[in-house]
PDB file of C-alpha atoms in Angstrom:
ATOM      1  CA  UNK A 149      -3.740  -7.970  56.422  1.00  0.00           C
ATOM      2  CA  UNK A 150      -4.769  -7.884  60.056  1.00  0.00           C
ATOM      3  CA  UNK A 151      -3.108  -9.925  62.813  1.00  0.00           C
ATOM      4  CA  UNK A 152      -5.382 -10.583  65.779  1.00  0.00           C
ATOM      5  CA  UNK A 153      -6.131 -13.065  68.521  1.00  0.00           C
ATOM      6  CA  UNK A 154      -8.084 -16.053  67.274  1.00  0.00           C
ATOM      7  CA  UNK A 155     -11.652 -16.678  68.433  1.00  0.00           C
ATOM      8  CA  UNK A 156     -13.799 -19.816  68.327  1.00  0.00           C
ATOM      9  CA  UNK A 157     -15.351 -18.694  65.030  1.00  0.00           C
ATOM     10  CA  UNK A 158     -11.863 -18.992  63.435  1.00  0.00           C
ATOM     11  CA  UNK A 159     -11.519 -22.680  64.276  1.00  0.00           C
ATOM     12  CA  UNK A 160     -12.964 -24.076  61.005  1.00  0.00           C
ATOM     13  CA  UNK A 161     -10.404 -22.043  59.011  1.00  0.00           C
ATOM     14  CA  UNK A 162      -7.600 -23.017  61.398  1.00  0.00           C
ATOM     15  CA  UNK A 163      -8.675 -26.666  61.043  1.00  0.00           C
ATOM     16  CA  UNK A 164      -8.647 -26.411  57.229  1.00  0.00           C
ATOM     17  CA  UNK A 165      -5.120 -24.948  57.245  1.00  0.00           C
ATOM     18  CA  UNK A 166      -3.912 -27.519  59.807  1.00  0.00           C
ATOM     19  CA  UNK A 167      -5.362 -30.485  57.924  1.00  0.00           C
ATOM     20  CA  UNK A 168      -3.963 -29.273  54.603  1.00  0.00           C
ATOM     21  CA  UNK A 169      -0.511 -29.207  56.209  1.00  0.00           C
ATOM     22  CA  UNK A 170      -1.046 -32.786  57.400  1.00  0.00           C
ATOM     23  CA  UNK A 171      -2.231 -33.950  53.961  1.00  0.00           C
ATOM     24  CA  UNK A 172       0.243 -32.159  51.723  1.00  0.00           C
ATOM     25  CA  UNK A 173       3.367 -31.043  53.617  1.00  0.00           C
ATOM     26  CA  UNK A 174       6.068 -32.205  55.980  1.00  0.00           C
ATOM     27  CA  UNK A 175       5.476 -29.180  58.215  1.00  0.00           C
ATOM     28  CA  UNK A 176       3.328 -31.382  60.481  1.00  0.00           C
ATOM     29  CA  UNK A 177       4.476 -34.949  60.962  1.00  0.00           C
ATOM     30  CA  UNK A 178       1.031 -36.318  61.762  1.00  0.00           C
ATOM     31  CA  UNK A 179      -0.419 -38.564  59.087  1.00  0.00           C
ATOM     32  CA  UNK A 180      -4.099 -38.410  60.054  1.00  0.00           C
ATOM     33  CA  UNK A 181      -6.281 -35.339  59.814  1.00  0.00           C
ATOM     34  CA  UNK A 182      -7.965 -34.082  62.959  1.00  0.00           C
ATOM     35  CA  UNK A 183     -11.562 -33.137  63.669  1.00  0.00           C
ATOM     36  CA  UNK A 184     -12.931 -29.799  64.796  1.00  0.00           C
ATOM     37  CA  UNK A 185     -13.364 -31.076  68.368  1.00  0.00           C
ATOM     38  CA  UNK A 186      -9.592 -31.706  68.593  1.00  0.00           C
ATOM     39  CA  UNK A 187      -8.796 -28.207  67.352  1.00  0.00           C
ATOM     40  CA  UNK A 188     -11.338 -26.753  69.785  1.00  0.00           C
ATOM     41  CA  UNK A 189      -9.715 -28.638  72.693  1.00  0.00           C
ATOM     42  CA  UNK A 190      -6.258 -27.457  71.537  1.00  0.00           C
ATOM     43  CA  UNK A 191      -7.490 -23.867  71.290  1.00  0.00           C
ATOM     44  CA  UNK A 192      -9.252 -23.939  74.671  1.00  0.00           C
ATOM     45  CA  UNK A 193      -6.178 -25.455  76.355  1.00  0.00           C
ATOM     46  CA  UNK A 194      -3.923 -22.759  74.876  1.00  0.00           C
ATOM     47  CA  UNK A 195      -6.263 -19.987  75.954  1.00  0.00           C
ATOM     48  CA  UNK A 196      -6.690 -21.456  79.453  1.00  0.00           C
ATOM     49  CA  UNK A 197      -2.894 -21.534  79.819  1.00  0.00           C
ATOM     50  CA  UNK A 198      -2.587 -17.912  78.664  1.00  0.00           C
ATOM     51  CA  UNK A 199      -0.849 -18.920  75.436  1.00  0.00           C
ATOM     52  CA  UNK A 200      -1.463 -16.960  72.246  1.00  0.00           C
ATOM     53  CA  UNK A 201      -3.237 -18.202  69.150  1.00  0.00           C
ATOM     54  CA  UNK A 202      -3.032 -15.561  66.436  1.00  0.00           C
ATOM     55  CA  UNK A 203      -4.616 -15.408  63.010  1.00  0.00           C
ATOM     56  CA  UNK A 204      -3.810 -13.464  59.875  1.00  0.00           C
ATOM     57  CA  UNK A 205      -6.969 -12.168  58.269  1.00  0.00           C
ATOM     58  CA  UNK A 206      -7.532 -10.723  54.792  1.00  0.00           C
ATOM     59  CA  UNK A 207     -10.922  -9.472  53.638  1.00  0.00           C
ATOM     60  CA  UNK A 208     -12.613 -11.142  56.605  1.00  0.00           C
ATOM     61  CA  UNK A 209     -11.055 -14.571  55.979  1.00  0.00           C
ATOM     62  CA  UNK A 210      -8.385 -16.356  58.005  1.00  0.00           C
ATOM     63  CA  UNK A 211      -5.365 -17.146  55.823  1.00  0.00           C
ATOM     64  CA  UNK A 212      -2.882 -18.260  58.489  1.00  0.00           C
ATOM     65  CA  UNK A 213      -2.341 -18.867  62.165  1.00  0.00           C
ATOM     66  CA  UNK A 214       0.495 -18.989  64.672  1.00  0.00           C
ATOM     67  CA  UNK A 215       0.882 -20.077  68.260  1.00  0.00           C
ATOM     68  CA  UNK A 216       3.340 -21.334  70.770  1.00  0.00           C
ATOM     69  CA  UNK A 217       3.116 -23.881  73.505  1.00  0.00           C
ATOM     70  CA  UNK A 218       5.296 -25.736  75.973  1.00  0.00           C
ATOM     71  CA  UNK A 219       8.443 -27.162  74.438  1.00  0.00           C
ATOM     72  CA  UNK A 220       8.790 -30.057  76.903  1.00  0.00           C
ATOM     73  CA  UNK A 221       6.672 -31.046  79.905  1.00  0.00           C
ATOM     74  CA  UNK A 222       9.299 -30.866  82.687  1.00  0.00           C
ATOM     75  CA  UNK A 223       9.148 -27.764  84.903  1.00  0.00           C
ATOM     76  CA  UNK A 224      12.759 -26.864  84.159  1.00  0.00           C
ATOM     77  CA  UNK A 225      11.684 -26.062  80.590  1.00  0.00           C
ATOM     78  CA  UNK A 226       8.835 -23.740  81.636  1.00  0.00           C
ATOM     79  CA  UNK A 227      10.486 -20.633  80.162  1.00  0.00           C
ATOM     80  CA  UNK A 228      10.984 -22.229  76.740  1.00  0.00           C
ATOM     81  CA  UNK A 229       8.220 -22.560  74.150  1.00  0.00           C
ATOM     82  CA  UNK A 230       7.921 -24.076  70.684  1.00  0.00           C
ATOM     83  CA  UNK A 231       6.301 -22.011  67.969  1.00  0.00           C
ATOM     84  CA  UNK A 232       4.085 -23.025  65.067  1.00  0.00           C
ATOM     85  CA  UNK A 233       3.040 -21.002  62.032  1.00  0.00           C
ATOM     86  CA  UNK A 234       0.892 -22.238  59.146  1.00  0.00           C
ATOM     87  CA  UNK A 235      -0.565 -20.510  56.102  1.00  0.00           C
ATOM     88  CA  UNK A 236      -3.385 -21.537  53.774  1.00  0.00           C
ATOM     89  CA  UNK A 237      -1.911 -22.997  50.556  1.00  0.00           C
ATOM     90  CA  UNK A 238      -3.519 -20.313  48.386  1.00  0.00           C
ATOM     91  CA  UNK A 239      -1.810 -17.592  50.429  1.00  0.00           C
ATOM     92  CA  UNK A 240       1.685 -18.984  50.971  1.00  0.00           C
ATOM     93  CA  UNK A 241       4.476 -16.648  49.953  1.00  0.00           C
ATOM     94  CA  UNK A 242       2.305 -13.557  50.389  1.00  0.00           C
ATOM     95  CA  UNK A 243       3.652 -12.400  53.762  1.00  0.00           C
ATOM     96  CA  UNK A 244       1.242 -13.953  56.266  1.00  0.00           C
ATOM     97  CA  UNK A 245       3.941 -15.852  58.171  1.00  0.00           C
ATOM     98  CA  UNK A 246       6.157 -12.747  58.052  1.00  0.00           C
ATOM     99  CA  UNK A 247       3.315 -10.778  59.650  1.00  0.00           C
ATOM    100  CA  UNK A 248       2.344 -13.398  62.243  1.00  0.00           C
ATOM    101  CA  UNK A 249       5.776 -14.266  63.619  1.00  0.00           C
ATOM    102  CA  UNK A 250       6.877 -10.823  64.895  1.00  0.00           C
ATOM    103  CA  UNK A 251       3.582 -10.460  66.781  1.00  0.00           C
ATOM    104  CA  UNK A 252       4.041 -13.938  68.242  1.00  0.00           C
ATOM    105  CA  UNK A 253       7.599 -13.081  69.295  1.00  0.00           C
ATOM    106  CA  UNK A 254       6.387  -9.838  70.881  1.00  0.00           C
ATOM    107  CA  UNK A 255       3.815 -11.824  72.884  1.00  0.00           C
ATOM    108  CA  UNK A 256       6.576 -14.130  74.093  1.00  0.00           C
ATOM    109  CA  UNK A 257       8.739 -11.157  75.112  1.00  0.00           C
ATOM    110  CA  UNK A 258       5.822  -9.668  77.047  1.00  0.00           C
ATOM    111  CA  UNK A 259       5.359 -12.909  78.958  1.00  0.00           C
ATOM    112  CA  UNK A 260       7.772 -15.055  80.896  1.00  0.00           C
ATOM    113  CA  UNK A 261       9.311 -16.692  77.830  1.00  0.00           C
ATOM    114  CA  UNK A 262      13.095 -16.797  77.680  1.00  0.00           C
ATOM    115  CA  UNK A 263      13.580 -18.943  74.588  1.00  0.00           C
ATOM    116  CA  UNK A 264      11.555 -19.937  71.523  1.00  0.00           C
ATOM    117  CA  UNK A 265      12.391 -23.187  69.773  1.00  0.00           C
ATOM    118  CA  UNK A 266      11.317 -24.056  66.241  1.00  0.00           C
ATOM    119  CA  UNK A 267      11.411 -27.662  65.066  1.00  0.00           C
ATOM    120  CA  UNK A 268      11.392 -27.521  61.251  1.00  0.00           C
ATOM    121  CA  UNK A 269      11.730 -30.270  58.666  1.00  0.00           C
ATOM    122  CA  UNK A 270      15.264 -29.670  57.438  1.00  0.00           C
ATOM    123  CA  UNK A 271      14.308 -29.394  53.752  1.00  0.00           C
ATOM    124  CA  UNK A 272      11.767 -26.619  54.476  1.00  0.00           C
ATOM    125  CA  UNK A 273      14.059 -23.833  53.298  1.00  0.00           C
ATOM    126  CA  UNK A 274      11.309 -21.201  53.369  1.00  0.00           C
ATOM    127  CA  UNK A 275      10.426 -21.708  57.013  1.00  0.00           C
ATOM    128  CA  UNK A 276      14.068 -21.918  58.025  1.00  0.00           C
ATOM    129  CA  UNK A 277      14.830 -18.673  56.150  1.00  0.00           C
ATOM    130  CA  UNK A 278      11.851 -16.928  57.800  1.00  0.00           C
ATOM    131  CA  UNK A 279      12.997 -17.943  61.267  1.00  0.00           C
ATOM    132  CA  UNK A 280      16.619 -16.981  60.594  1.00  0.00           C
ATOM    133  CA  UNK A 281      15.476 -13.566  59.302  1.00  0.00           C
ATOM    134  CA  UNK A 282      13.730 -13.063  62.649  1.00  0.00           C
ATOM    135  CA  UNK A 283      16.879 -13.852  64.636  1.00  0.00           C
ATOM    136  CA  UNK A 284      16.543 -17.587  65.201  1.00  0.00           C
ATOM    137  CA  UNK A 285      19.758 -19.550  64.799  1.00  0.00           C
ATOM    138  CA  UNK A 286      20.241 -23.192  63.924  1.00  0.00           C
ATOM    139  CA  UNK A 287      21.281 -25.147  66.988  1.00  0.00           C
ATOM    140  CA  UNK A 288      20.763 -28.792  66.040  1.00  0.00           C
ATOM    141  CA  UNK A 289      19.989 -31.239  63.279  1.00  0.00           C
ATOM    142  CA  UNK A 290      18.434 -34.589  64.120  1.00  0.00           C
ATOM    143  CA  UNK A 291      18.764 -36.855  61.085  1.00  0.00           C
ATOM    144  CA  UNK A 292      15.982 -39.272  60.165  1.00  0.00           C
ATOM    145  CA  UNK A 293      13.852 -38.833  63.295  1.00  0.00           C
ATOM    146  CA  UNK A 294      10.556 -38.554  61.390  1.00  0.00           C
ATOM    147  CA  UNK A 295       8.843 -40.567  58.692  1.00  0.00           C
ATOM    148  CA  UNK A 296       6.137 -39.336  56.340  1.00  0.00           C
ATOM    149  CA  UNK A 297       5.194 -39.813  52.693  1.00  0.00           C
ATOM    150  CA  UNK A 298       7.367 -42.933  52.533  1.00  0.00           C
ATOM    151  CA  UNK A 299      10.625 -41.243  53.469  1.00  0.00           C
ATOM    152  CA  UNK A 300      12.760 -40.359  56.473  1.00  0.00           C
ATOM    153  CA  UNK A 301      12.778 -36.732  57.572  1.00  0.00           C
ATOM    154  CA  UNK A 302      15.459 -34.689  59.301  1.00  0.00           C
ATOM    155  CA  UNK A 303      14.510 -32.222  62.024  1.00  0.00           C
ATOM    156  CA  UNK A 304      16.309 -28.885  62.230  1.00  0.00           C
ATOM    157  CA  UNK A 305      16.066 -27.057  65.540  1.00  0.00           C
ATOM    158  CA  UNK A 306      16.304 -23.275  65.530  1.00  0.00           C
ATOM    159  CA  UNK A 307      16.263 -21.120  68.654  1.00  0.00           C
ATOM    160  CA  UNK A 308      15.641 -17.509  69.530  1.00  0.00           C
ATOM    161  CA  UNK A 309      16.752 -16.363  72.975  1.00  0.00           C
ATOM    162  CA  UNK A 310      14.736 -13.333  74.039  1.00  0.00           C
TER     163      UNK A 310
END
């Protein structure tokens, strides 16, 4: 498995992974899939801001991606970011997220990031365990702040101070 910076050619695979998470999981609380143009705009905005977009690649194919972006828009939050990590359904549980996250954290440490926040659906035990293994700690639980698949969702916040 290789972890590298994403390029425009990776966007169809990133889009497929992103839209699968919308369709089948509570990892993304959007209910409508996005088009390639939206992912391209997201990617270009991240790159223009100097923010990382990483991919995990196996045998020439992208199996996962990770990034971080601003946590909140006010300038006082400029040293805090929120991370995202998603893996193709056929490759979940095979170590892609475990490989992506340390590289993402290293990128944050090398920049001006002081704190990384992860907002995770509270029943997503795998993602919570991954983040805790990497040093994140639970700092908040917001009950029933999301709604998807006909049910209310709780949001767990985890934080890593660098």
